[in-house]
mmCIF file of C-alpha atoms in Angstrom:
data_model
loop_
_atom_site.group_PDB
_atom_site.id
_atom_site.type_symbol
_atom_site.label_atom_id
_atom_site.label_comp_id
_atom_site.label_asym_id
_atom_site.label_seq_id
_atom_site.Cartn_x
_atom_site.Cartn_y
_atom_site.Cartn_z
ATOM 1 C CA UNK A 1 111.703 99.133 84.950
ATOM 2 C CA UNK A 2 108.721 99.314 82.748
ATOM 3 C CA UNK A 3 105.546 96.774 82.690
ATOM 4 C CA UNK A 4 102.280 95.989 80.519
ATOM 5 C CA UNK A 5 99.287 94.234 82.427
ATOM 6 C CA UNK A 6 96.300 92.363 81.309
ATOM 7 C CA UNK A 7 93.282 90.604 83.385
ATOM 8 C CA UNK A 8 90.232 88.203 82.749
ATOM 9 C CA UNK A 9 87.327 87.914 85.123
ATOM 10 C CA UNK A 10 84.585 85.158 84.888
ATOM 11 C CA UNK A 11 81.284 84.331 86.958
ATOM 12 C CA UNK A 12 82.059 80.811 86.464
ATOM 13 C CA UNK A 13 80.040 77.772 85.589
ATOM 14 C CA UNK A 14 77.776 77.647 87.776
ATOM 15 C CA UNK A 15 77.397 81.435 89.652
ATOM 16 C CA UNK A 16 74.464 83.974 88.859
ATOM 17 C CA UNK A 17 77.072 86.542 89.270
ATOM 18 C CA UNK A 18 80.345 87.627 89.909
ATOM 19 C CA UNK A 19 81.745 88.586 93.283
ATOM 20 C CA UNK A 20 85.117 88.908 92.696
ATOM 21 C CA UNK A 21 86.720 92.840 92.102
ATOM 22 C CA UNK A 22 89.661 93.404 90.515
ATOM 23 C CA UNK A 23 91.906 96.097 90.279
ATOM 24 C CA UNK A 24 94.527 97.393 87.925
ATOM 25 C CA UNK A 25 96.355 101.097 88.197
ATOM 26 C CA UNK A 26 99.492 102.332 86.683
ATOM 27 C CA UNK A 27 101.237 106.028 87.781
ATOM 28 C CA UNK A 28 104.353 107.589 86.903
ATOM 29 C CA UNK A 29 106.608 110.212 87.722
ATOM 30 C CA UNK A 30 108.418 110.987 84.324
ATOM 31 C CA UNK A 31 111.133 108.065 85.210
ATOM 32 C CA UNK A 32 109.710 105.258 87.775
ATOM 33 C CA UNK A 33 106.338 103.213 86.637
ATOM 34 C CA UNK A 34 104.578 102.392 89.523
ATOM 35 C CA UNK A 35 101.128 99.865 89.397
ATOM 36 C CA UNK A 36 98.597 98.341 92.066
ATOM 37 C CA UNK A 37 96.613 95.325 91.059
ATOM 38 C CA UNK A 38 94.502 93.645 93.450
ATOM 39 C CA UNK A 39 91.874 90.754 93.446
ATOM 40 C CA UNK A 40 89.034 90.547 96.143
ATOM 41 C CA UNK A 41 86.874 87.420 96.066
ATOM 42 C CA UNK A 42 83.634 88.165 97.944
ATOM 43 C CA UNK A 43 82.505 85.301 100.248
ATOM 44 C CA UNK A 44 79.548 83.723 98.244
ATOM 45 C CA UNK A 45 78.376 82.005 101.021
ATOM 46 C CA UNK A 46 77.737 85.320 102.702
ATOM 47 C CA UNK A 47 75.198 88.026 101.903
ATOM 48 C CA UNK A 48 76.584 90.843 99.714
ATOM 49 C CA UNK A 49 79.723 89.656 99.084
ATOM 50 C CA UNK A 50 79.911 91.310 96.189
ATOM 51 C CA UNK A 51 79.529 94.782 97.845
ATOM 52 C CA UNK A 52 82.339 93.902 100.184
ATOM 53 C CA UNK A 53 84.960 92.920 97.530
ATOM 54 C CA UNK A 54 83.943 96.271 95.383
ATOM 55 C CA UNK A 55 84.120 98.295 98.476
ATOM 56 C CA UNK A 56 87.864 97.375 99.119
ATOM 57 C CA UNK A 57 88.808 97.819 95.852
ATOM 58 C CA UNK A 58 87.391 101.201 95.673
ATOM 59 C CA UNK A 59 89.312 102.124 98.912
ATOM 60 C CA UNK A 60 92.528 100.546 97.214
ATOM 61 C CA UNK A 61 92.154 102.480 94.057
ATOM 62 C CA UNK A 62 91.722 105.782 96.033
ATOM 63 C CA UNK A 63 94.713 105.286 98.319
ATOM 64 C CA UNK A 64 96.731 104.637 95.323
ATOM 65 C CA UNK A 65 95.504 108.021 94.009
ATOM 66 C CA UNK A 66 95.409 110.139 97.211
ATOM 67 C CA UNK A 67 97.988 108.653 99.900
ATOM 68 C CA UNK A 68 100.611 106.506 97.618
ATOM 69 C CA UNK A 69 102.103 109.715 96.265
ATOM 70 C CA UNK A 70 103.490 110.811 99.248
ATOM 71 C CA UNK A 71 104.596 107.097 100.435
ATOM 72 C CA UNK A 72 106.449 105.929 97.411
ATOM 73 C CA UNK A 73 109.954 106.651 98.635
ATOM 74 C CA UNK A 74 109.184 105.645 102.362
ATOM 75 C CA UNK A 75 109.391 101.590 101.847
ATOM 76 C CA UNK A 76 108.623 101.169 105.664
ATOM 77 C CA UNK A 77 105.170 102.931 105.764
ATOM 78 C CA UNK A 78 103.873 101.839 102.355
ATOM 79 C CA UNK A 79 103.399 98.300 103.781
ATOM 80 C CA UNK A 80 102.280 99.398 106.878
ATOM 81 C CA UNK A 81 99.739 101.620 104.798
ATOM 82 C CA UNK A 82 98.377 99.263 102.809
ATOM 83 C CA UNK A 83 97.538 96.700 105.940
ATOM 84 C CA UNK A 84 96.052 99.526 107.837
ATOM 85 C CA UNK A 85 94.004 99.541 105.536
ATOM 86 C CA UNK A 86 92.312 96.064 105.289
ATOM 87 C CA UNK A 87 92.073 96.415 108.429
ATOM 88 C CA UNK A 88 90.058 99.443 108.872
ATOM 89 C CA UNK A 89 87.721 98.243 106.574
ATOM 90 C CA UNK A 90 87.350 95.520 108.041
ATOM 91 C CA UNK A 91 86.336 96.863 111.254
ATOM 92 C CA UNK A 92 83.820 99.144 108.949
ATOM 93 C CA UNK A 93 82.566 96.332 106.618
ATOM 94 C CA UNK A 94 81.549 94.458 109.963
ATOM 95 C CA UNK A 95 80.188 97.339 111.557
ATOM 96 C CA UNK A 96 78.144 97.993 108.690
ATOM 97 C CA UNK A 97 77.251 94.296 108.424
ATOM 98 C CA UNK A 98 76.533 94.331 112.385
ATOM 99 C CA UNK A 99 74.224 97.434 112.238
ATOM 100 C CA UNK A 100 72.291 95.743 109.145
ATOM 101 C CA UNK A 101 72.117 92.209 110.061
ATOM 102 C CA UNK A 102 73.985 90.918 106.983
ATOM 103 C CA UNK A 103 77.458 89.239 106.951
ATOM 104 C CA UNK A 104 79.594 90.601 104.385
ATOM 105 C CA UNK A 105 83.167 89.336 103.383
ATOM 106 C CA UNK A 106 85.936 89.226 100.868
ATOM 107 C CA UNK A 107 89.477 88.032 100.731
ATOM 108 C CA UNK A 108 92.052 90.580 99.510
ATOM 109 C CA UNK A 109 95.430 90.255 97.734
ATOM 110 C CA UNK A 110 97.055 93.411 96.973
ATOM 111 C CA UNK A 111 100.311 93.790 94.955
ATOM 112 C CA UNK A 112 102.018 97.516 94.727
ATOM 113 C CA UNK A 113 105.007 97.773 92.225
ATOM 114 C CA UNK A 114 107.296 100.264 92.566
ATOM 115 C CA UNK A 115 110.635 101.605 91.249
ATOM 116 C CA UNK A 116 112.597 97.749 91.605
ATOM 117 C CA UNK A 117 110.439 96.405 94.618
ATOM 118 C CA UNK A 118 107.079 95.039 95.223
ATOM 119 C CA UNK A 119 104.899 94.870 98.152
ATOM 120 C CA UNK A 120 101.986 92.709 98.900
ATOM 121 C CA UNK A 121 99.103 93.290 101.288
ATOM 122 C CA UNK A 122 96.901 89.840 101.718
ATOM 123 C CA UNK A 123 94.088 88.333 103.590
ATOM 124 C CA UNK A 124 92.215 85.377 102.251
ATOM 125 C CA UNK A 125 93.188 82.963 99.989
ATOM 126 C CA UNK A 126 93.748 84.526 96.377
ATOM 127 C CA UNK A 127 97.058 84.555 95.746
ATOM 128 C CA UNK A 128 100.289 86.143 94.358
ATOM 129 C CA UNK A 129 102.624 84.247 92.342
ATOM 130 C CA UNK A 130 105.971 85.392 90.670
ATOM 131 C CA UNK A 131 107.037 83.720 87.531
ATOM 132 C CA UNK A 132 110.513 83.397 85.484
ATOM 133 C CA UNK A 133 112.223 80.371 85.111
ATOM 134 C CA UNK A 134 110.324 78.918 87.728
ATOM 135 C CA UNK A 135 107.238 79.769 89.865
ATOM 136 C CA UNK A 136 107.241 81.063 93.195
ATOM 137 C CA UNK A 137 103.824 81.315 95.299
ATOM 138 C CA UNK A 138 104.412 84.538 97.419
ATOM 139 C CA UNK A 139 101.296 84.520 99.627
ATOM 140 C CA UNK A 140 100.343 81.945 102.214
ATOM 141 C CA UNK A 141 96.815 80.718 101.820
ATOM 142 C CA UNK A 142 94.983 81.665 105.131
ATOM 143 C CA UNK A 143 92.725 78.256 105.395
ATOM 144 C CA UNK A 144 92.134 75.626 108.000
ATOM 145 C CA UNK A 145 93.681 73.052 105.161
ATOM 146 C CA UNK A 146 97.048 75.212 104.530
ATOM 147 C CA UNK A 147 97.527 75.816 108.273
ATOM 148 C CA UNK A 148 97.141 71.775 108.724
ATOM 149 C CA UNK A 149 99.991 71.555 106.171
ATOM 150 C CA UNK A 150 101.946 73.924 107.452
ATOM 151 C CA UNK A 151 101.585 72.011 110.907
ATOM 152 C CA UNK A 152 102.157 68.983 109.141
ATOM 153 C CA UNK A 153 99.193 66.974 109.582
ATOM 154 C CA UNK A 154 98.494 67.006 106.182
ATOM 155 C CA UNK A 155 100.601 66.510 102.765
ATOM 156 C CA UNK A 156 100.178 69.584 100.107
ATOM 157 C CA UNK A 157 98.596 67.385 97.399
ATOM 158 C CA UNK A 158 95.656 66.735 99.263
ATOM 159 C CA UNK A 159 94.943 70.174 99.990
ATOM 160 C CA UNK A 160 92.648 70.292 95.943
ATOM 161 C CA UNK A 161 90.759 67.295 97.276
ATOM 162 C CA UNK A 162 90.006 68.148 100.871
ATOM 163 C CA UNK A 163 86.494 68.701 101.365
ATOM 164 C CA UNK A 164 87.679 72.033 103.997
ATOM 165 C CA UNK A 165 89.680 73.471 101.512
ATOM 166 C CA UNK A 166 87.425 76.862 101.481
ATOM 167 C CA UNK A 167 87.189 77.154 105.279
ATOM 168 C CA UNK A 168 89.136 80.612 105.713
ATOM 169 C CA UNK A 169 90.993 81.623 108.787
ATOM 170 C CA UNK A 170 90.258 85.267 108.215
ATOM 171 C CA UNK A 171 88.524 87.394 105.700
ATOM 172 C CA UNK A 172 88.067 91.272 105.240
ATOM 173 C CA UNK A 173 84.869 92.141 106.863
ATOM 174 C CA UNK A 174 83.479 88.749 108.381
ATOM 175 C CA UNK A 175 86.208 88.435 111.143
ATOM 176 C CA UNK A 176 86.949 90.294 114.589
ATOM 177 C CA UNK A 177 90.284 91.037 113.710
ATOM 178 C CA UNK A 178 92.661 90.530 110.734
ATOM 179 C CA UNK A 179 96.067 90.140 110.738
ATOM 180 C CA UNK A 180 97.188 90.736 106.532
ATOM 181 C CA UNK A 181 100.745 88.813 105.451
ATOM 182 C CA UNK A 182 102.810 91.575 104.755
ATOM 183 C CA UNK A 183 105.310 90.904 102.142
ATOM 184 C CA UNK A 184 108.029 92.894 100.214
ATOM 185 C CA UNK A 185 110.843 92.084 97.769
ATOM 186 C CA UNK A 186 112.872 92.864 94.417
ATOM 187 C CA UNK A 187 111.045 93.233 91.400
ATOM 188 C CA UNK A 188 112.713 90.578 88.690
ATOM 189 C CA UNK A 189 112.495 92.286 85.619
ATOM 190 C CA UNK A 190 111.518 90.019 82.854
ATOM 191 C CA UNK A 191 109.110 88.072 85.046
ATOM 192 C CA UNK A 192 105.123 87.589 85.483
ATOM 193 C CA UNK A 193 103.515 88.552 88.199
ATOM 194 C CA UNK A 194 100.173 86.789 88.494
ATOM 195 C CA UNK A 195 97.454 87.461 90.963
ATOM 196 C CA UNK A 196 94.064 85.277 91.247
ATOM 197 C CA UNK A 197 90.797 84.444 92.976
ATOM 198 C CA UNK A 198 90.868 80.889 94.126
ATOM 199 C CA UNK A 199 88.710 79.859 91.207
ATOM 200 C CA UNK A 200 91.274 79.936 88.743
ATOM 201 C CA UNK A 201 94.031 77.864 90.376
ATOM 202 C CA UNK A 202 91.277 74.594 91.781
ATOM 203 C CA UNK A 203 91.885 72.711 88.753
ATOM 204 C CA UNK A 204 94.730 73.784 87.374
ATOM 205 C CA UNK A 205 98.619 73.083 88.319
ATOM 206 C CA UNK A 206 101.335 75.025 89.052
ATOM 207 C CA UNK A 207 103.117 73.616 86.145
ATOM 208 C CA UNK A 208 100.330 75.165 83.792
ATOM 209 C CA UNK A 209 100.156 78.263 85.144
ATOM 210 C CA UNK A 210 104.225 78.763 84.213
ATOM 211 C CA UNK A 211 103.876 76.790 80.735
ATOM 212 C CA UNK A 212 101.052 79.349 80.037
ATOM 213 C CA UNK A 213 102.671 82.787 81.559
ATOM 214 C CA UNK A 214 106.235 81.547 80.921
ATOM 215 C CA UNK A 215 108.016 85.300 80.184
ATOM 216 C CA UNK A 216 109.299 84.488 77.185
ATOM 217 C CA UNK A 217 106.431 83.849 75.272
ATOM 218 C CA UNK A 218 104.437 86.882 76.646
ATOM 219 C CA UNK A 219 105.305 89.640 74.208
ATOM 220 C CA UNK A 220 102.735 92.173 74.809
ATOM 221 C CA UNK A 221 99.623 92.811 76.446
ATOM 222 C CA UNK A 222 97.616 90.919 74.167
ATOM 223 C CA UNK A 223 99.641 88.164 74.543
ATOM 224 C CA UNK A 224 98.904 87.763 78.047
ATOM 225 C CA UNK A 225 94.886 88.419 77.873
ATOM 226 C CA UNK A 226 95.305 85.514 75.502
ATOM 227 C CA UNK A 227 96.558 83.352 77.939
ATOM 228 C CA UNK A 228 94.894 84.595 81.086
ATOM 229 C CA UNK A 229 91.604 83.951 78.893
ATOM 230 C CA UNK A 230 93.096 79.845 77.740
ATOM 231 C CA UNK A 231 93.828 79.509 81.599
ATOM 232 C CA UNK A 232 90.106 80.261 82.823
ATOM 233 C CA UNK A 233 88.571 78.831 80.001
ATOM 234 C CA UNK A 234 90.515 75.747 80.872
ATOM 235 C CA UNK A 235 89.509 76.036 84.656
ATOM 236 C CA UNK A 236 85.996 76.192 83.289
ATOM 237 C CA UNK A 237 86.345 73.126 81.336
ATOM 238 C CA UNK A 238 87.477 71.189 84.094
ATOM 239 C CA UNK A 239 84.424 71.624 86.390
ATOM 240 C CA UNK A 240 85.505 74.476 87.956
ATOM 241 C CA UNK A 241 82.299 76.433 89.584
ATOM 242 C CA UNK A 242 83.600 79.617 91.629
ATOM 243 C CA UNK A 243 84.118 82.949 89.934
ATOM 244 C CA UNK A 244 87.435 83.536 88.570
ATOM 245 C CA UNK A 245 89.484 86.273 88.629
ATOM 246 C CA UNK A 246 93.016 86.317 87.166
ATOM 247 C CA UNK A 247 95.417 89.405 86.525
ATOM 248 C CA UNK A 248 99.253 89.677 85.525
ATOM 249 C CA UNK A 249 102.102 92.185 85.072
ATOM 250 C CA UNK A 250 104.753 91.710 83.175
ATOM 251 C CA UNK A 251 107.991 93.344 83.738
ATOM 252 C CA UNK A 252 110.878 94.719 81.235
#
C-alpha cells in the first residue's frame, strides 16, 4: 500500500505565534511505505509551549530514523515504543520545567503507518480521524468535558459550547504521570487519515471534515493541501482563535 500526504499549519486569528509542531516522515524498504505524522499543540496558557511541542516532535522524528528500523516487523513493541516515549519526555520536559521554574506542555497525537496497519500514540486532545465512506474518530479526547460524556453527565453536542472544554486531563510535560491511548488497526486503503490540533475541528463538523477529505475527490497531494488549506481558512472565518494544525495521508 502506497500513500501521498499534505499538511497546513496556522497561528490563528488571534495568536502572536504558533505553538503547534507537526510532523510528517515517509521510509521505505524497496516494497513496504512506511510514514509517521504527528501533531503537538503546545499549551498556550503555559510558558514555552512552543519549545515543548518542538521538542517531542524532534524526539519523534529521530526515533523514526534511529529505533523504527529495527521495530517495524515486531507489532507488539512498536506501540509500546512509541508510548515510552511520551512518557520519558514527559518526565524530562517537567524536570526541565521544575529545575527552571517554567511550566511547559504539549498534547501529542502520533500516527505510524506501516505495511497494512497503523498505530497511534496520543496524549492530549488533537486527534486522529479515519475517513472513507464515513468518518471514524480514533482517539479519545483526554478532557474533563469528554470524560463527563463518557460518564454520562453530559450529552456530546454540548461538549463545542462548554466553557471547560480545554481543561486537559493530561498533557506531555505539565503532568506527574501520563498514561498515552494506545491504539492499533488495519490500514483501509483508499481512505484519509487526518490528524489535527484542536483548533481546526472547534468550529467545524464532522460532516465537513468528510465532505472536504471525502477519498474520492482527493486525487493527489495537491488536492489535499487544497482542502486542508479551505478547512482552516474556514475555521478562521468562523471565529476560531487557537493555532491550527491539520495533516492527512491518503492511502492507495
Amino acid at each position: 500500500m502506497n500513500f501521498f500526504y499534505s499538511y497546513e499549519t496556522d497561528r490563528g486569528n488571534e495568536k502572536t505565534e504558533n505553538q503547534d509542531s507537526i510532523l510528517l516522515k515517509r521510509a521505505g524498504d524497496g516494497q513496504n511505505h512506511y510514514c509517521i505524522a504527528a501533531v503537538c499543540d503546545g499549551m498556550g496558557g503555559l510558558a514555552r509551549g512552543e519549545a515543548a511541542s518542538a521538542r517531542v516532535v524532534r524526539c519523534l522524528a529521530d526515533w523514526f530514523e534511529r529505533e523504527f528500523p529495527g521495530l517495524r516487523r515486531d507489532e507488539a513493541r512498536l506501540g509500546e515504543s512509541l508510548c515510552g516515549l511520551l512518557v520519558r519526555e514527559n518526565e524530562r520536559i517537567r524536570a526541565y520545567g521544575e529545575h527552571y521554574g517554567v511550566r511547559m506542555g504539549t498534547t501529542a497525537t502520533v500516527l505510524l503507518l506501516t505495511a497494512g496497519r497503523y498505530y497511534i500514540a496520543h496524549v492530549g486532545d488533537s486527534r486522529v480521524y479515519e475517513i472513507g465512506q464515513e468518518i471514524r474518530q480514533l482517539t479519545e479526547d483526554h478532557t474533563l468535558v469528554a470524560r463527563e460524556i463518557r460518564q454520562g453527565l453530559l450529552r456530546p453536542e454540548e461538549l463545542e459550547r462548554d466553557p471547560r472544554r480545554n481543561v486537559l486531563l493530561q498533557c506531555v510535560g505539565a503532568s506527574d504521570s501520563v498514561q498515552p491511548q494506545l491504539l492499533s488497526g488495519d490500514l483501509l486503503e483508499g481512505a484519509v487519515y487526518l490528524l489535527c490540533s484542536d483548533g481546526l475541528r472547534h468550529e467545524l463538523s464532522a460532516w465537513e471534515l468528510q465532505e472536504q477529505l471525502s477519498p474520492a475527490g482527493i486525487t493527489d497531494a495537491g488536492v489535499l493541501k487544497q482542502r486542508l488549506g479551505y478547512l482552516t481558512a474556514l475555521a478562521m472565518s468562523r471565529g476560531e482563535r487557537d493555532n491550527i494544525s491539520a495533516l492527512a495521508v491518503r492511502t492507495f
